[in-house]
């Protein structure tokens, strides 16, 4: 695992930016943070793991919602300070709001317009608690 972490430039908090992108459509689904443990678990299991800054702990995407992210490809940028994962999104929902993508708002020149409706309500998804990014 040393080869995995060797070129990653974690920030002062031990985190690296992680972008999840749909492997089929290339739509950006979400952005979160990984620490070394999350990156290692992602590679070991083949499923996306992140570090929650608000909860101060590592977590697997989908552990509460069931909307897991199967990693098909992992890329590191030229500076080593960001990773992109091409993933298969379980259930078609990446956002905690029940949408396909966290990037569902579009600037229309005067304000932010909601472009995508939720596929499921948060209450339906998180009957027992919520994943925090």
mmCIF file of N, CA and C in Angstrom:
data_model
loop_
_atom_site.group_PDB
_atom_site.id
_atom_site.type_symbol
_atom_site.label_atom_id
_atom_site.label_comp_id
_atom_site.label_asym_id
_atom_site.label_seq_id
_atom_site.Cartn_x
_atom_site.Cartn_y
_atom_site.Cartn_z
ATOM 1 N N UNK A 1 0.808 -1.207 0.000
ATOM 2 C CA UNK A 1 0.000 0.000 0.000
ATOM 3 C C UNK A 1 0.848 1.267 0.000
ATOM 4 N N UNK A 2 2.128 1.126 0.274
ATOM 5 C CA UNK A 2 2.982 2.312 0.272
ATOM 6 C C UNK A 2 3.017 2.967 -1.110
ATOM 7 N N UNK A 3 3.040 2.149 -2.155
ATOM 8 C CA UNK A 3 3.055 2.691 -3.517
ATOM 9 C C UNK A 3 1.787 3.500 -3.795
ATOM 10 N N UNK A 4 0.667 3.089 -3.209
ATOM 11 C CA UNK A 4 -0.593 3.800 -3.380
ATOM 12 C C UNK A 4 -0.511 5.204 -2.800
ATOM 13 N N UNK A 5 0.020 5.335 -1.608
ATOM 14 C CA UNK A 5 0.014 6.597 -0.877
ATOM 15 C C UNK A 5 1.212 7.487 -1.168
ATOM 16 N N UNK A 6 2.257 6.925 -1.708
ATOM 17 C CA UNK A 6 3.538 7.603 -1.898
ATOM 18 C C UNK A 6 3.440 8.931 -2.646
ATOM 19 N N UNK A 7 2.617 9.002 -3.688
ATOM 20 C CA UNK A 7 2.559 10.209 -4.499
ATOM 21 C C UNK A 7 1.356 11.102 -4.179
ATOM 22 N N UNK A 8 0.534 10.677 -3.222
ATOM 23 C CA UNK A 8 -0.635 11.471 -2.837
ATOM 24 C C UNK A 8 -0.197 12.561 -1.869
ATOM 25 N N UNK A 9 -0.570 13.802 -2.175
ATOM 26 C CA UNK A 9 -0.244 14.932 -1.307
ATOM 27 C C UNK A 9 -1.469 15.272 -0.463
ATOM 28 N N UNK A 10 -1.515 14.693 0.726
ATOM 29 C CA UNK A 10 -2.602 14.984 1.651
ATOM 30 C C UNK A 10 -2.385 16.386 2.210
ATOM 31 N N UNK A 11 -3.481 17.091 2.493
ATOM 32 C CA UNK A 11 -3.370 18.447 3.025
ATOM 33 C C UNK A 11 -2.961 18.432 4.502
ATOM 34 N N UNK A 12 -2.937 19.580 5.121
ATOM 35 C CA UNK A 12 -2.526 19.705 6.517
ATOM 36 C C UNK A 12 -3.394 18.930 7.491
ATOM 37 N N UNK A 13 -4.608 18.575 7.067
ATOM 38 C CA UNK A 13 -5.505 17.770 7.888
ATOM 39 C C UNK A 13 -5.444 16.291 7.527
ATOM 40 N N UNK A 14 -4.516 15.940 6.632
ATOM 41 C CA UNK A 14 -4.381 14.539 6.225
ATOM 42 C C UNK A 14 -5.435 14.090 5.237
ATOM 43 N N UNK A 15 -5.972 15.045 4.443
ATOM 44 C CA UNK A 15 -7.055 14.730 3.512
ATOM 45 C C UNK A 15 -6.667 15.064 2.077
ATOM 46 N N UNK A 16 -7.316 14.374 1.152
ATOM 47 C CA UNK A 16 -7.171 14.648 -0.272
ATOM 48 C C UNK A 16 -8.579 14.729 -0.858
ATOM 49 N N UNK A 17 -8.772 15.655 -1.798
ATOM 50 C CA UNK A 17 -10.062 15.826 -2.468
ATOM 51 C C UNK A 17 -10.336 14.599 -3.345
ATOM 52 N N UNK A 18 -11.576 14.096 -3.285
ATOM 53 C CA UNK A 18 -11.957 12.922 -4.067
ATOM 54 C C UNK A 18 -13.226 13.225 -4.856
ATOM 55 N N UNK A 19 -13.152 13.044 -6.165
ATOM 56 C CA UNK A 19 -14.275 13.288 -7.060
ATOM 57 C C UNK A 19 -14.806 11.938 -7.535
ATOM 58 N N UNK A 20 -16.109 11.726 -7.400
ATOM 59 C CA UNK A 20 -16.753 10.516 -7.908
ATOM 60 C C UNK A 20 -17.486 10.873 -9.195
ATOM 61 N N UNK A 21 -17.134 10.164 -10.260
ATOM 62 C CA UNK A 21 -17.687 10.432 -11.583
ATOM 63 C C UNK A 21 -18.286 9.146 -12.125
ATOM 64 N N UNK A 22 -19.472 9.221 -12.703
ATOM 65 C CA UNK A 22 -20.134 8.049 -13.255
ATOM 66 C C UNK A 22 -19.294 7.474 -14.401
ATOM 67 N N UNK A 23 -18.981 6.189 -14.321
ATOM 68 C CA UNK A 23 -18.124 5.550 -15.322
ATOM 69 C C UNK A 23 -18.770 5.507 -16.705
ATOM 70 N N UNK A 24 -20.087 5.441 -16.764
ATOM 71 C CA UNK A 24 -20.777 5.346 -18.054
ATOM 72 C C UNK A 24 -21.049 6.707 -18.683
ATOM 73 N N UNK A 25 -21.562 7.651 -17.881
ATOM 74 C CA UNK A 25 -21.969 8.942 -18.435
ATOM 75 C C UNK A 25 -20.918 10.038 -18.270
ATOM 76 N N UNK A 26 -19.959 9.819 -17.377
ATOM 77 C CA UNK A 26 -18.913 10.768 -17.001
ATOM 78 C C UNK A 26 -19.448 11.981 -16.236
ATOM 79 N N UNK A 27 -20.697 11.928 -15.793
ATOM 80 C CA UNK A 27 -21.255 13.009 -14.969
ATOM 81 C C UNK A 27 -20.574 12.995 -13.600
ATOM 82 N N UNK A 28 -20.197 14.169 -13.121
ATOM 83 C CA UNK A 28 -19.648 14.278 -11.776
ATOM 84 C C UNK A 28 -20.806 14.089 -10.794
ATOM 85 N N UNK A 29 -20.662 13.121 -9.907
ATOM 86 C CA UNK A 29 -21.732 12.784 -8.983
ATOM 87 C C UNK A 29 -21.545 13.438 -7.617
ATOM 88 N N UNK A 30 -20.323 13.483 -7.146
ATOM 89 C CA UNK A 30 -20.081 14.091 -5.839
ATOM 90 C C UNK A 30 -18.599 14.365 -5.638
ATOM 91 N N UNK A 31 -18.316 15.222 -4.673
ATOM 92 C CA UNK A 31 -16.961 15.520 -4.237
ATOM 93 C C UNK A 31 -16.931 15.335 -2.734
ATOM 94 N N UNK A 32 -15.917 14.652 -2.246
ATOM 95 C CA UNK A 32 -15.782 14.430 -0.810
ATOM 96 C C UNK A 32 -14.293 14.411 -0.480
ATOM 97 N N UNK A 33 -13.959 13.936 0.693
ATOM 98 C CA UNK A 33 -12.574 13.903 1.147
ATOM 99 C C UNK A 33 -12.174 12.495 1.549
ATOM 100 N N UNK A 34 -10.908 12.166 1.340
ATOM 101 C CA UNK A 34 -10.361 10.875 1.761
ATOM 102 C C UNK A 34 -9.139 11.121 2.631
ATOM 103 N N UNK A 35 -8.995 10.309 3.650
ATOM 104 C CA UNK A 35 -7.727 10.253 4.364
ATOM 105 C C UNK A 35 -7.012 9.001 3.858
ATOM 106 N N UNK A 36 -5.825 8.718 4.375
ATOM 107 C CA UNK A 36 -5.053 7.566 3.896
ATOM 108 C C UNK A 36 -5.831 6.264 4.096
ATOM 109 N N UNK A 37 -6.503 6.135 5.242
ATOM 110 C CA UNK A 37 -7.275 4.920 5.522
ATOM 111 C C UNK A 37 -8.405 4.738 4.515
ATOM 112 N N UNK A 38 -9.122 5.808 4.200
ATOM 113 C CA UNK A 38 -10.219 5.726 3.236
ATOM 114 C C UNK A 38 -9.711 5.340 1.854
ATOM 115 N N UNK A 39 -8.588 5.900 1.439
ATOM 116 C CA UNK A 39 -8.016 5.568 0.143
ATOM 117 C C UNK A 39 -7.585 4.105 0.107
ATOM 118 N N UNK A 40 -6.962 3.647 1.165
ATOM 119 C CA UNK A 40 -6.545 2.247 1.239
ATOM 120 C C UNK A 40 -7.753 1.308 1.193
ATOM 121 N N UNK A 41 -8.784 1.614 1.964
ATOM 122 C CA UNK A 41 -9.987 0.759 1.987
ATOM 123 C C UNK A 41 -10.680 0.761 0.632
ATOM 124 N N UNK A 42 -10.660 1.889 -0.054
ATOM 125 C CA UNK A 42 -11.244 1.963 -1.386
ATOM 126 C C UNK A 42 -10.547 0.981 -2.314
ATOM 127 N N UNK A 43 -9.229 0.978 -2.286
ATOM 128 C CA UNK A 43 -8.459 0.070 -3.142
ATOM 129 C C UNK A 43 -8.647 -1.383 -2.708
ATOM 130 N N UNK A 44 -8.619 -1.638 -1.422
ATOM 131 C CA UNK A 44 -8.761 -3.003 -0.899
ATOM 132 C C UNK A 44 -10.115 -3.622 -1.208
ATOM 133 N N UNK A 45 -11.192 -2.837 -1.076
ATOM 134 C CA UNK A 45 -12.544 -3.379 -1.218
ATOM 135 C C UNK A 45 -13.143 -3.185 -2.597
ATOM 136 N N UNK A 46 -12.657 -2.183 -3.345
ATOM 137 C CA UNK A 46 -13.245 -1.857 -4.637
ATOM 138 C C UNK A 46 -14.461 -0.960 -4.534
ATOM 139 N N UNK A 47 -14.782 -0.506 -3.305
ATOM 140 C CA UNK A 47 -15.905 0.404 -3.079
ATOM 141 C C UNK A 47 -15.401 1.687 -2.441
ATOM 142 N N UNK A 48 -16.011 2.826 -2.817
ATOM 143 C CA UNK A 48 -15.550 4.134 -2.352
ATOM 144 C C UNK A 48 -15.741 4.303 -0.846
ATOM 145 N N UNK A 49 -14.671 4.731 -0.192
ATOM 146 C CA UNK A 49 -14.659 5.090 1.223
ATOM 147 C C UNK A 49 -14.206 6.545 1.310
ATOM 148 N N UNK A 50 -14.736 7.261 2.255
ATOM 149 C CA UNK A 50 -14.410 8.678 2.421
ATOM 150 C C UNK A 50 -14.133 8.976 3.888
ATOM 151 N N UNK A 51 -13.710 10.218 4.131
ATOM 152 C CA UNK A 51 -13.532 10.692 5.498
ATOM 153 C C UNK A 51 -14.522 11.828 5.720
ATOM 154 N N UNK A 52 -15.351 11.686 6.732
ATOM 155 C CA UNK A 52 -16.324 12.719 7.062
ATOM 156 C C UNK A 52 -15.686 13.746 7.982
ATOM 157 N N UNK A 53 -15.568 14.972 7.503
ATOM 158 C CA UNK A 53 -15.015 16.039 8.337
ATOM 159 C C UNK A 53 -15.953 16.392 9.476
ATOM 160 N N UNK A 54 -17.253 16.325 9.238
ATOM 161 C CA UNK A 54 -18.207 16.687 10.290
ATOM 162 C C UNK A 54 -18.282 15.626 11.387
ATOM 163 N N UNK A 55 -18.188 14.352 11.000
ATOM 164 C CA UNK A 55 -18.259 13.276 11.986
ATOM 165 C C UNK A 55 -16.882 12.818 12.465
ATOM 166 N N UNK A 56 -15.843 13.330 11.794
ATOM 167 C CA UNK A 56 -14.459 12.975 12.144
ATOM 168 C C UNK A 56 -14.221 11.469 12.112
ATOM 169 N N UNK A 57 -14.700 10.829 11.028
ATOM 170 C CA UNK A 57 -14.475 9.397 10.888
ATOM 171 C C UNK A 57 -14.543 8.970 9.437
ATOM 172 N N UNK A 58 -13.925 7.849 9.162
ATOM 173 C CA UNK A 58 -13.922 7.257 7.837
ATOM 174 C C UNK A 58 -15.236 6.492 7.659
ATOM 175 N N UNK A 59 -15.792 6.483 6.434
ATOM 176 C CA UNK A 59 -17.037 5.780 6.154
ATOM 177 C C UNK A 59 -17.064 5.266 4.729
ATOM 178 N N UNK A 60 -17.837 4.220 4.503
ATOM 179 C CA UNK A 60 -18.028 3.693 3.161
ATOM 180 C C UNK A 60 -19.305 4.289 2.579
ATOM 181 N N UNK A 61 -19.224 4.815 1.379
ATOM 182 C CA UNK A 61 -20.401 5.354 0.703
ATOM 183 C C UNK A 61 -21.426 4.240 0.561
ATOM 184 N N UNK A 62 -22.643 4.505 1.041
ATOM 185 C CA UNK A 62 -23.709 3.531 0.939
ATOM 186 C C UNK A 62 -23.925 2.706 2.193
ATOM 187 N N UNK A 63 -23.092 2.917 3.224
ATOM 188 C CA UNK A 63 -23.244 2.100 4.430
ATOM 189 C C UNK A 63 -24.574 2.346 5.118
ATOM 190 N N UNK A 64 -25.144 3.538 4.969
ATOM 191 C CA UNK A 64 -26.468 3.833 5.533
ATOM 192 C C UNK A 64 -27.559 3.768 4.474
ATOM 193 N N UNK A 65 -27.269 4.254 3.285
ATOM 194 C CA UNK A 65 -28.281 4.386 2.236
ATOM 195 C C UNK A 65 -28.405 3.160 1.349
ATOM 196 N N UNK A 66 -27.358 2.359 1.267
ATOM 197 C CA UNK A 66 -27.334 1.249 0.324
ATOM 198 C C UNK A 66 -26.865 1.666 -1.058
ATOM 199 N N UNK A 67 -26.597 2.960 -1.258
ATOM 200 C CA UNK A 67 -26.158 3.485 -2.552
ATOM 201 C C UNK A 67 -24.634 3.470 -2.634
ATOM 202 N N UNK A 68 -24.079 2.284 -2.779
ATOM 203 C CA UNK A 68 -22.630 2.114 -2.808
ATOM 204 C C UNK A 68 -22.047 2.590 -4.131
ATOM 205 N N UNK A 69 -20.741 2.810 -4.112
ATOM 206 C CA UNK A 69 -20.028 3.223 -5.319
ATOM 207 C C UNK A 69 -18.936 2.202 -5.617
ATOM 208 N N UNK A 70 -19.148 1.399 -6.663
ATOM 209 C CA UNK A 70 -18.169 0.415 -7.115
ATOM 210 C C UNK A 70 -17.140 1.152 -7.970
ATOM 211 N N UNK A 71 -15.890 1.117 -7.554
ATOM 212 C CA UNK A 71 -14.829 1.857 -8.245
ATOM 213 C C UNK A 71 -14.307 1.048 -9.431
ATOM 214 N N UNK A 72 -14.381 1.648 -10.607
ATOM 215 C CA UNK A 72 -13.875 1.021 -11.840
ATOM 216 C C UNK A 72 -12.475 1.511 -12.185
ATOM 217 N N UNK A 73 -12.180 2.762 -11.824
ATOM 218 C CA UNK A 73 -10.853 3.318 -12.118
ATOM 219 C C UNK A 73 -10.553 4.414 -11.111
ATOM 220 N N UNK A 74 -9.306 4.492 -10.694
ATOM 221 C CA UNK A 74 -8.849 5.502 -9.743
ATOM 222 C C UNK A 74 -7.719 6.275 -10.403
ATOM 223 N N UNK A 75 -7.843 7.608 -10.427
ATOM 224 C CA UNK A 75 -6.828 8.460 -11.049
ATOM 225 C C UNK A 75 -6.338 9.496 -10.056
ATOM 226 N N UNK A 76 -5.065 9.852 -10.158
ATOM 227 C CA UNK A 76 -4.438 10.888 -9.346
ATOM 228 C C UNK A 76 -4.029 12.027 -10.269
ATOM 229 N N UNK A 77 -4.323 13.270 -9.886
ATOM 230 C CA UNK A 77 -3.981 14.404 -10.752
ATOM 231 C C UNK A 77 -2.480 14.685 -10.736
ATOM 232 N N UNK A 78 -2.046 15.584 -11.607
ATOM 233 C CA UNK A 78 -0.625 15.875 -11.807
ATOM 234 C C UNK A 78 0.057 16.404 -10.552
ATOM 235 N N UNK A 79 -0.675 17.134 -9.708
ATOM 236 C CA UNK A 79 -0.106 17.668 -8.471
ATOM 237 C C UNK A 79 -0.169 16.671 -7.326
ATOM 238 N N UNK A 80 -0.919 15.600 -7.501
ATOM 239 C CA UNK A 80 -1.059 14.594 -6.462
ATOM 240 C C UNK A 80 -2.008 14.988 -5.346
ATOM 241 N N UNK A 81 -2.777 16.076 -5.550
ATOM 242 C CA UNK A 81 -3.629 16.552 -4.457
ATOM 243 C C UNK A 81 -5.128 16.372 -4.717
ATOM 244 N N UNK A 82 -5.477 15.531 -5.685
ATOM 245 C CA UNK A 82 -6.879 15.217 -5.950
ATOM 246 C C UNK A 82 -6.960 13.869 -6.652
ATOM 247 N N UNK A 83 -7.987 13.111 -6.308
ATOM 248 C CA UNK A 83 -8.233 11.835 -6.983
ATOM 249 C C UNK A 83 -9.598 11.891 -7.648
ATOM 250 N N UNK A 84 -9.711 11.177 -8.757
ATOM 251 C CA UNK A 84 -10.981 11.007 -9.448
ATOM 252 C C UNK A 84 -11.240 9.515 -9.534
ATOM 253 N N UNK A 85 -12.458 9.132 -9.180
ATOM 254 C CA UNK A 85 -12.857 7.734 -9.288
ATOM 255 C C UNK A 85 -13.967 7.616 -10.310
ATOM 256 N N UNK A 86 -13.788 6.740 -11.283
ATOM 257 C CA UNK A 86 -14.875 6.392 -12.178
ATOM 258 C C UNK A 86 -15.614 5.260 -11.485
ATOM 259 N N UNK A 87 -16.902 5.477 -11.226
ATOM 260 C CA UNK A 87 -17.640 4.533 -10.389
ATOM 261 C C UNK A 87 -18.953 4.097 -11.042
ATOM 262 N N UNK A 88 -19.468 2.976 -10.545
ATOM 263 C CA UNK A 88 -20.831 2.548 -10.831
ATOM 264 C C UNK A 88 -21.623 2.876 -9.578
ATOM 265 N N UNK A 89 -22.603 3.749 -9.706
ATOM 266 C CA UNK A 89 -23.377 4.224 -8.573
ATOM 267 C C UNK A 89 -24.546 3.292 -8.281
ATOM 268 N N UNK A 90 -24.503 2.638 -7.138
ATOM 269 C CA UNK A 90 -25.593 1.763 -6.723
ATOM 270 C C UNK A 90 -26.877 2.538 -6.506
ATOM 271 N N UNK A 91 -27.976 2.042 -7.080
ATOM 272 C CA UNK A 91 -29.277 2.676 -6.908
ATOM 273 C C UNK A 91 -29.457 3.957 -7.689
ATOM 274 N N UNK A 92 -28.426 4.402 -8.409
ATOM 275 C CA UNK A 92 -28.533 5.614 -9.222
ATOM 276 C C UNK A 92 -28.577 6.904 -8.433
ATOM 277 N N UNK A 93 -28.312 6.842 -7.125
ATOM 278 C CA UNK A 93 -28.377 8.023 -6.263
ATOM 279 C C UNK A 93 -27.045 8.211 -5.553
ATOM 280 N N UNK A 94 -26.395 9.355 -5.794
ATOM 281 C CA UNK A 94 -25.142 9.668 -5.113
ATOM 282 C C UNK A 94 -25.336 10.718 -4.025
ATOM 283 N N UNK A 95 -26.311 11.585 -4.189
ATOM 284 C CA UNK A 95 -26.502 12.718 -3.282
ATOM 285 C C UNK A 95 -27.392 12.350 -2.092
ATOM 286 N N UNK A 96 -27.050 12.881 -0.929
ATOM 287 C CA UNK A 96 -27.862 12.608 0.261
ATOM 288 C C UNK A 96 -29.270 13.194 0.155
ATOM 289 N N UNK A 97 -29.491 14.084 -0.830
ATOM 290 C CA UNK A 97 -30.824 14.660 -1.045
ATOM 291 C C UNK A 97 -31.710 13.747 -1.887
ATOM 292 N N UNK A 98 -31.160 12.610 -2.327
ATOM 293 C CA UNK A 98 -31.930 11.664 -3.134
ATOM 294 C C UNK A 98 -31.803 11.867 -4.626
ATOM 295 N N UNK A 99 -30.852 12.693 -5.030
ATOM 296 C CA UNK A 99 -30.649 12.957 -6.456
ATOM 297 C C UNK A 99 -29.499 12.121 -7.011
ATOM 298 N N UNK A 100 -29.470 12.011 -8.336
ATOM 299 C CA UNK A 100 -28.402 11.281 -9.008
ATOM 300 C C UNK A 100 -27.035 11.884 -8.679
ATOM 301 N N UNK A 101 -26.959 13.201 -8.661
ATOM 302 C CA UNK A 101 -25.703 13.922 -8.457
ATOM 303 C C UNK A 101 -25.885 15.015 -7.417
ATOM 304 N N UNK A 102 -24.809 15.308 -6.710
ATOM 305 C CA UNK A 102 -24.825 16.448 -5.781
ATOM 306 C C UNK A 102 -24.833 17.771 -6.546
ATOM 307 N N UNK A 103 -24.493 17.727 -7.821
ATOM 308 C CA UNK A 103 -24.424 18.927 -8.656
ATOM 309 C C UNK A 103 -25.718 19.066 -9.453
ATOM 310 N N UNK A 104 -26.799 19.385 -8.742
ATOM 311 C CA UNK A 104 -28.124 19.466 -9.346
ATOM 312 C C UNK A 104 -28.627 20.899 -9.503
ATOM 313 N N UNK A 105 -27.803 21.879 -9.133
ATOM 314 C CA UNK A 105 -28.211 23.284 -9.268
ATOM 315 C C UNK A 105 -27.397 23.952 -10.376
ATOM 316 N N UNK A 106 -28.081 24.754 -11.178
ATOM 317 C CA UNK A 106 -27.453 25.432 -12.314
ATOM 318 C C UNK A 106 -27.644 26.936 -12.153
ATOM 319 N N UNK A 107 -26.571 27.687 -12.352
ATOM 320 C CA UNK A 107 -26.640 29.152 -12.326
ATOM 321 C C UNK A 107 -27.289 29.610 -13.614
ATOM 322 N N UNK A 108 -28.394 30.369 -13.514
ATOM 323 C CA UNK A 108 -29.115 30.823 -14.704
ATOM 324 C C UNK A 108 -28.861 32.294 -15.027
ATOM 325 N N UNK A 109 -27.869 32.890 -14.381
ATOM 326 C CA UNK A 109 -27.554 34.285 -14.613
ATOM 327 C C UNK A 109 -28.116 35.194 -13.531
ATOM 328 N N UNK A 110 -29.112 34.702 -12.801
ATOM 329 C CA UNK A 110 -29.714 35.500 -11.732
ATOM 330 C C UNK A 110 -29.816 34.751 -10.411
ATOM 331 N N UNK A 111 -29.775 33.451 -10.490
ATOM 332 C CA UNK A 111 -29.880 32.642 -9.278
ATOM 333 C C UNK A 111 -29.628 31.181 -9.593
ATOM 334 N N UNK A 112 -29.621 30.368 -8.542
ATOM 335 C CA UNK A 112 -29.405 28.931 -8.697
ATOM 336 C C UNK A 112 -30.741 28.241 -8.918
ATOM 337 N N UNK A 113 -30.863 27.526 -10.024
ATOM 338 C CA UNK A 113 -32.075 26.803 -10.382
ATOM 339 C C UNK A 113 -31.857 25.318 -10.160
ATOM 340 N N UNK A 114 -32.833 24.667 -9.547
ATOM 341 C CA UNK A 114 -32.756 23.224 -9.338
ATOM 342 C C UNK A 114 -33.100 22.519 -10.639
ATOM 343 N N UNK A 115 -32.147 21.741 -11.150
ATOM 344 C CA UNK A 115 -32.323 21.083 -12.440
ATOM 345 C C UNK A 115 -32.800 19.635 -12.305
ATOM 346 N N UNK A 116 -32.479 18.977 -11.206
ATOM 347 C CA UNK A 116 -32.811 17.564 -11.041
ATOM 348 C C UNK A 116 -33.690 17.359 -9.819
ATOM 349 N N UNK A 117 -34.782 16.672 -10.017
ATOM 350 C CA UNK A 117 -35.671 16.336 -8.900
ATOM 351 C C UNK A 117 -35.109 15.130 -8.155
ATOM 352 N N UNK A 118 -35.416 15.007 -6.881
ATOM 353 C CA UNK A 118 -34.979 13.813 -6.136
ATOM 354 C C UNK A 118 -35.626 12.556 -6.715
ATOM 355 N N UNK A 119 -34.850 11.477 -6.736
ATOM 356 C CA UNK A 119 -35.374 10.179 -7.155
ATOM 357 C C UNK A 119 -36.049 9.475 -5.986
ATOM 358 N N UNK A 120 -35.603 9.805 -4.768
ATOM 359 C CA UNK A 120 -36.175 9.310 -3.517
ATOM 360 C C UNK A 120 -36.048 10.411 -2.485
ATOM 361 N N UNK A 121 -36.932 10.415 -1.507
ATOM 362 C CA UNK A 121 -36.823 11.406 -0.439
ATOM 363 C C UNK A 121 -35.741 10.971 0.547
ATOM 364 N N UNK A 122 -35.186 11.947 1.249
ATOM 365 C CA UNK A 122 -34.187 11.631 2.274
ATOM 366 C C UNK A 122 -34.777 10.713 3.332
ATOM 367 N N UNK A 123 -36.041 10.908 3.673
ATOM 368 C CA UNK A 123 -36.694 10.068 4.681
ATOM 369 C C UNK A 123 -36.736 8.606 4.239
ATOM 370 N N UNK A 124 -36.981 8.369 2.939
ATOM 371 C CA UNK A 124 -36.993 6.999 2.412
ATOM 372 C C UNK A 124 -35.608 6.371 2.452
ATOM 373 N N UNK A 125 -34.607 7.169 2.153
ATOM 374 C CA UNK A 125 -33.241 6.669 2.074
ATOM 375 C C UNK A 125 -32.633 6.427 3.448
ATOM 376 N N UNK A 126 -32.832 7.378 4.349
ATOM 377 C CA UNK A 126 -32.126 7.352 5.626
ATOM 378 C C UNK A 126 -33.072 7.117 6.796
ATOM 379 N N UNK A 127 -33.780 6.044 6.766
ATOM 380 C CA UNK A 127 -34.703 5.706 7.848
ATOM 381 C C UNK A 127 -33.973 5.536 9.174
ATOM 382 N N UNK A 128 -32.690 5.136 9.131
ATOM 383 C CA UNK A 128 -31.944 4.883 10.360
ATOM 384 C C UNK A 128 -30.775 5.844 10.559
ATOM 385 N N UNK A 129 -30.724 6.930 9.878
ATOM 386 C CA UNK A 129 -29.609 7.866 10.018
ATOM 387 C C UNK A 129 -29.093 8.300 8.666
ATOM 388 N N UNK A 130 -28.235 9.285 8.656
ATOM 389 C CA UNK A 130 -27.782 9.891 7.422
ATOM 390 C C UNK A 130 -26.279 9.878 7.305
ATOM 391 N N UNK A 131 -25.779 9.616 6.094
ATOM 392 C CA UNK A 131 -24.362 9.742 5.813
ATOM 393 C C UNK A 131 -24.026 11.212 5.709
ATOM 394 N N UNK A 132 -22.969 11.624 6.318
ATOM 395 C CA UNK A 132 -22.519 13.007 6.173
ATOM 396 C C UNK A 132 -21.228 13.013 5.387
ATOM 397 N N UNK A 133 -21.136 13.927 4.450
ATOM 398 C CA UNK A 133 -19.930 14.025 3.625
ATOM 399 C C UNK A 133 -18.868 14.779 4.379
#
